[in-house]
PDB file of C-alpha atoms in Angstrom:
ATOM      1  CA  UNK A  24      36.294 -50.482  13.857  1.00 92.00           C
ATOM      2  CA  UNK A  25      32.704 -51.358  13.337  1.00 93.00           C
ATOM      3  CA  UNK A  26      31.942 -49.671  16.592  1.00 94.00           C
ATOM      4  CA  UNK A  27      33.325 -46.343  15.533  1.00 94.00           C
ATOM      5  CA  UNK A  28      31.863 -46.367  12.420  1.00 95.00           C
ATOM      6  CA  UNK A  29      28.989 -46.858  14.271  1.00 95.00           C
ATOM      7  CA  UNK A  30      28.782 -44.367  16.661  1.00 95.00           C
ATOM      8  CA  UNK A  31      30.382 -41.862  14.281  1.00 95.00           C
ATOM      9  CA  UNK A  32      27.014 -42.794  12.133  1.00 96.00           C
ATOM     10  CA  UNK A  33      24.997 -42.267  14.703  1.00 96.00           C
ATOM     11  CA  UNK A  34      26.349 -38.853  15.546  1.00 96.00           C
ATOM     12  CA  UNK A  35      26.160 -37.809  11.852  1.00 96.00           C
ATOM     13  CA  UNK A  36      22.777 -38.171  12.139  1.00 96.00           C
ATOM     14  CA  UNK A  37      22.149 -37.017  15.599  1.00 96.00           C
ATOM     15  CA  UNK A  38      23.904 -34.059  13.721  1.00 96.00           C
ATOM     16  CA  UNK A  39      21.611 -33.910  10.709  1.00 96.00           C
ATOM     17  CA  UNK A  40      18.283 -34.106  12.824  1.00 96.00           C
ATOM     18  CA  UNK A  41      19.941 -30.857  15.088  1.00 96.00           C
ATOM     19  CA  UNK A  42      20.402 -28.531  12.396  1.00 96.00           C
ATOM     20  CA  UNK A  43      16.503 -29.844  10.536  1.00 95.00           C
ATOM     21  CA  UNK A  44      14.984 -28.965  13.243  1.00 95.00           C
ATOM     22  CA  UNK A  45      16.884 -25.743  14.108  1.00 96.00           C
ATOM     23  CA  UNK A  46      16.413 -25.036  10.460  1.00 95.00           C
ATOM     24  CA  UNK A  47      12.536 -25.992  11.044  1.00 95.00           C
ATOM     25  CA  UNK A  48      12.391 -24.010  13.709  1.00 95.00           C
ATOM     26  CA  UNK A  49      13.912 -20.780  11.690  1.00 95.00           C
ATOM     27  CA  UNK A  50      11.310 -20.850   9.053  1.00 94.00           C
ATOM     28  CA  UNK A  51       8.697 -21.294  11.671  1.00 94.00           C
ATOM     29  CA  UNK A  52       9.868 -17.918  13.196  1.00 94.00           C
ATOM     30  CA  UNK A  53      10.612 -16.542   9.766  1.00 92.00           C
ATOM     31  CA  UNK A  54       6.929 -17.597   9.170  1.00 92.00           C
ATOM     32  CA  UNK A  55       5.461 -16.136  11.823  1.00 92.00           C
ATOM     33  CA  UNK A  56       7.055 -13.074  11.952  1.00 92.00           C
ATOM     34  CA  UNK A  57       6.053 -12.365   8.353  1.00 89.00           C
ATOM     35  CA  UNK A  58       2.263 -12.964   9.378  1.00 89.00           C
ATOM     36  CA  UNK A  59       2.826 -10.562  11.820  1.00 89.00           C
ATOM     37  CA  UNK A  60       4.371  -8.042   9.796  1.00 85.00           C
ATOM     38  CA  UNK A  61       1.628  -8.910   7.191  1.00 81.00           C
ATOM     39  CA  UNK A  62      -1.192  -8.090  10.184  1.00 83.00           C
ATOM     40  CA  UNK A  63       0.325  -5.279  10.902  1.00 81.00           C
ATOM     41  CA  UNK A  64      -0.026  -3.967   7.661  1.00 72.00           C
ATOM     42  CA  UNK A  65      -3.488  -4.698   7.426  1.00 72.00           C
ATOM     43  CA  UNK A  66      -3.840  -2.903  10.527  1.00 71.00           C
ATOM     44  CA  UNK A  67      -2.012   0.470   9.251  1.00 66.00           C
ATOM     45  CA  UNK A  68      -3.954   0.088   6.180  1.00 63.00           C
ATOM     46  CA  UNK A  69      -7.360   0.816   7.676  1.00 63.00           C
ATOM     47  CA  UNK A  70      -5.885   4.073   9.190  1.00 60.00           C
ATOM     48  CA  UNK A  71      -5.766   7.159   6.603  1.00 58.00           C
ATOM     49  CA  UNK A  72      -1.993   7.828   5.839  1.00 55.00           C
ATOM     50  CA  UNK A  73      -2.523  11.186   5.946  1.00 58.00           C
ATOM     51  CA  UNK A  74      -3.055  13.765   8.599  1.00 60.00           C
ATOM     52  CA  UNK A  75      -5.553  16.549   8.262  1.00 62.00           C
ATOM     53  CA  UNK A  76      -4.670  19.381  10.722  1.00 62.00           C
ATOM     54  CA  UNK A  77      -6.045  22.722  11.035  1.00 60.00           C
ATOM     55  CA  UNK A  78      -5.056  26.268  11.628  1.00 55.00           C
ATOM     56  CA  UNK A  79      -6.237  28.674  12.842  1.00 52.00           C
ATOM     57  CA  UNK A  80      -4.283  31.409  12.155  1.00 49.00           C
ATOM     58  CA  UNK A  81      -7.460  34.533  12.489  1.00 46.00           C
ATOM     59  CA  UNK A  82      -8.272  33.417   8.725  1.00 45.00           C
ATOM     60  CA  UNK A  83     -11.347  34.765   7.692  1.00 45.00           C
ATOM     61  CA  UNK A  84     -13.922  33.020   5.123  1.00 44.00           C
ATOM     62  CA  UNK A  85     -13.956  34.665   2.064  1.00 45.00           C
ATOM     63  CA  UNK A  86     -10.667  36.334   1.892  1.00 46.00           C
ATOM     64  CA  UNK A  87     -10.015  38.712  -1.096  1.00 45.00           C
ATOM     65  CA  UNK A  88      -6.820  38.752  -2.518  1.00 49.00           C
ATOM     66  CA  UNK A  89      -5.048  40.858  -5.301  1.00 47.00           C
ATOM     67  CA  UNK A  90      -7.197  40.198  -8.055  1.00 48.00           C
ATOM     68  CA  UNK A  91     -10.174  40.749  -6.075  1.00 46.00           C
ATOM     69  CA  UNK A  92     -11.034  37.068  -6.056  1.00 44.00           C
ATOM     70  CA  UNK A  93     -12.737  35.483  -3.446  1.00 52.00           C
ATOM     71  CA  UNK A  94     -10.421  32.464  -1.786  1.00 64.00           C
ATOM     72  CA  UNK A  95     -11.500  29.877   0.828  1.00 70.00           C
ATOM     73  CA  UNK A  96     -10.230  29.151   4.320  1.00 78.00           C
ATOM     74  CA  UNK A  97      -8.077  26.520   4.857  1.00 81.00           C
ATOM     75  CA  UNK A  98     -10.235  24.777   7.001  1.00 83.00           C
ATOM     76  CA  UNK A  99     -13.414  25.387   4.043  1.00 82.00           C
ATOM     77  CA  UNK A 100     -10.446  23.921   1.830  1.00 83.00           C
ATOM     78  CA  UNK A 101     -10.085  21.285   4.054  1.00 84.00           C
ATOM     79  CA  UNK A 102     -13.916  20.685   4.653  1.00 84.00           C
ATOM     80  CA  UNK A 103     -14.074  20.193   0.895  1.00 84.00           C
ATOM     81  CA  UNK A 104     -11.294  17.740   0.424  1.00 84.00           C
ATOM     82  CA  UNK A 105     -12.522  15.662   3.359  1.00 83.00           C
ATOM     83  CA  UNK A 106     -16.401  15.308   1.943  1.00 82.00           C
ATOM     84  CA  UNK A 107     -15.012  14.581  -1.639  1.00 78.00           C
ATOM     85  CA  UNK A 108     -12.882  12.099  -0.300  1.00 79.00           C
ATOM     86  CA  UNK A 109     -15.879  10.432   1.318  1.00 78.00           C
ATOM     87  CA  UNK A 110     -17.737  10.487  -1.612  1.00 76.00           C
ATOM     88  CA  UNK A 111     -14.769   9.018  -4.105  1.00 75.00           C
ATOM     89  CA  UNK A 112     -13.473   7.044  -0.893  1.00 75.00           C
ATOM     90  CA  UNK A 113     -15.880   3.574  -0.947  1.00 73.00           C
ATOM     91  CA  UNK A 114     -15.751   2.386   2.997  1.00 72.00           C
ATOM     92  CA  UNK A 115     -14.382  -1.388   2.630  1.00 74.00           C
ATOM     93  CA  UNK A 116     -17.873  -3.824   3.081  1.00 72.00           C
ATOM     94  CA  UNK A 117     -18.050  -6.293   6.338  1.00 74.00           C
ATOM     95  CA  UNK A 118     -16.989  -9.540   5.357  1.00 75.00           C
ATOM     96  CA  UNK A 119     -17.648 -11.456   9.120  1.00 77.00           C
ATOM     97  CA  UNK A 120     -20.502 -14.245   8.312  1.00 79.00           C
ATOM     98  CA  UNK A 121     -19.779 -14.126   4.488  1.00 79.00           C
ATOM     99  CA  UNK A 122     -19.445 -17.790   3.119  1.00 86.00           C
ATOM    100  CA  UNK A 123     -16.554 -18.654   0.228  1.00 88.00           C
ATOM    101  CA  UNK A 124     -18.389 -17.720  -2.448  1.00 90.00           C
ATOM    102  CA  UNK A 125     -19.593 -14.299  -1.567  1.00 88.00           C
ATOM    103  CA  UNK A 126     -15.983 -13.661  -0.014  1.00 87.00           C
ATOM    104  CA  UNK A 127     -14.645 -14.745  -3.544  1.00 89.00           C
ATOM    105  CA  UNK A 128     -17.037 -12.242  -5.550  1.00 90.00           C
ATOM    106  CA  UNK A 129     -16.375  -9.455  -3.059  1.00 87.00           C
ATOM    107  CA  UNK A 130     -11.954 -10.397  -3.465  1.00 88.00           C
ATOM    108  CA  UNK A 131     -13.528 -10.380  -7.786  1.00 93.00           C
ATOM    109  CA  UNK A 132     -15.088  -6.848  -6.916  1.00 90.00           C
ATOM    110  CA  UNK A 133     -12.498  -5.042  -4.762  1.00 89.00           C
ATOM    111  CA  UNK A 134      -9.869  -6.675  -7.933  1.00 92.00           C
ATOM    112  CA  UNK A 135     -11.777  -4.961 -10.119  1.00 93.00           C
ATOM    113  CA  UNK A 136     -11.711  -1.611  -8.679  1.00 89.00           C
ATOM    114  CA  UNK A 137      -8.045  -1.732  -8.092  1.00 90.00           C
ATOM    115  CA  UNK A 138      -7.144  -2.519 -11.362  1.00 93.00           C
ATOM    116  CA  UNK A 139      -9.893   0.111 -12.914  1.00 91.00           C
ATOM    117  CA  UNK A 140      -8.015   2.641 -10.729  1.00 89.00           C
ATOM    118  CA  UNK A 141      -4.345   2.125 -11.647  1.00 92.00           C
ATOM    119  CA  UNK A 142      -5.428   2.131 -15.351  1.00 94.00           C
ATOM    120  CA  UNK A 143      -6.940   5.639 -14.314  1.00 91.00           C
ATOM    121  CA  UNK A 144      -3.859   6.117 -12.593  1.00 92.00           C
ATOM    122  CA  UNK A 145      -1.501   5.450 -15.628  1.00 94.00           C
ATOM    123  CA  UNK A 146      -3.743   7.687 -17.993  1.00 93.00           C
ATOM    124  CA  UNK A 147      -3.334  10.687 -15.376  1.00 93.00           C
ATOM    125  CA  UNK A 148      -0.085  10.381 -15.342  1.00 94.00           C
ATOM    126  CA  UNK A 149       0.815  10.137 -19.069  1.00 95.00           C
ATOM    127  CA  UNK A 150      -1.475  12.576 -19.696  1.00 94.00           C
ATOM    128  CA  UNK A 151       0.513  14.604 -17.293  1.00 94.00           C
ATOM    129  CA  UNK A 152       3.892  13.810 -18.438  1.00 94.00           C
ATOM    130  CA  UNK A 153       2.560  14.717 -22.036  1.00 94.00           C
ATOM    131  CA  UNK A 154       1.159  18.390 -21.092  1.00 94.00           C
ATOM    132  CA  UNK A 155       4.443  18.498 -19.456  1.00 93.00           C
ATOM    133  CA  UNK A 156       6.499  18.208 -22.554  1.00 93.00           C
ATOM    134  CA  UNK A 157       3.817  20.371 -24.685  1.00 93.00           C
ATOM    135  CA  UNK A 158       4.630  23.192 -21.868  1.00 93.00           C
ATOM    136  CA  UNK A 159       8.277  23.076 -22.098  1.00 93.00           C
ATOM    137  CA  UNK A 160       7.518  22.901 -26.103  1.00 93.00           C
ATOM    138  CA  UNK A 161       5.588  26.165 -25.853  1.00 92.00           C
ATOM    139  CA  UNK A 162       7.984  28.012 -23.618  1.00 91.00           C
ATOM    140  CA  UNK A 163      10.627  26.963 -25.710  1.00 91.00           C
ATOM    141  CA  UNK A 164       8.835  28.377 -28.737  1.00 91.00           C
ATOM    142  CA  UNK A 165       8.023  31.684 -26.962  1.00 90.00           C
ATOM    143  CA  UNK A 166      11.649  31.795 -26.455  1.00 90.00           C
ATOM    144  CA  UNK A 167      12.688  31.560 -30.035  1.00 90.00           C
TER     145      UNK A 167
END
């Protein structure tokens, strides 16, 4: 009896240490695979998620239309939107050879600008939603 108990022990445990490591081994993968992912997106964020194409449908510069105002190409448009962006648009500083502490006060920097943006962020938008409501307020009123 002793004997089965035993061996029946044993194989509860051989048991246990199975599914540890194949449960160790899971979270390794799960690890891994969320680096990866996490890599990736580091990767894709370096690359504009937008694509600028251009047409060139015989437009001319300068175009008038019915009003007799003057528009722009789309590929002046275009021209425009791109150098803005490069001016608002800060390229992200090389960190290789940066110690801890400058690495810290850049992470201190780059939080900084984030968080200065979504505020700016925010206040567009509520100022949007706002002239929003004071449109449909004044269309309303025309209405009546």
């Amino acid at each position: 009896m002793r004997v089965q108990e035993e061996a029946r022990r044993k194989a509860e445990e051989e048991e246990k240490r199975k599914k540890k490591a194949e449960e160790e081994k899971q979270r390794k993968e799960e690890r891994d695979r969320k680096r990866k992912e996490q890599e990736e997106c580091i990767k894709n964020m370096r690359k504009p998620n937008f694509v600028i194409t251009k047409h060139s449908d015989g437009e001319k510069t300068g175009e008038e239309n019915e009003q007799g105002e003057v528009q722009k190409s789309k590929e002046q448009l275009e021209a425009e939107k791109r150098s803005f962006l490069s001016q608002r648009i800060k390229p992200l500083p090389d960190l290789s050879g940066l110690d801890e502490e400058k690495l810290a006060e850049q992470a201190k920097e780059l939080h900084k600008e984030i968080y200065r943006l979504m505020n700016e962020k925010y206040d567009i938008e509520e100022k949007f939603k706002r002239q929003q409501y004071d449109m449909i307020e004044l269309a309303e009123r025309a209405r009546q």
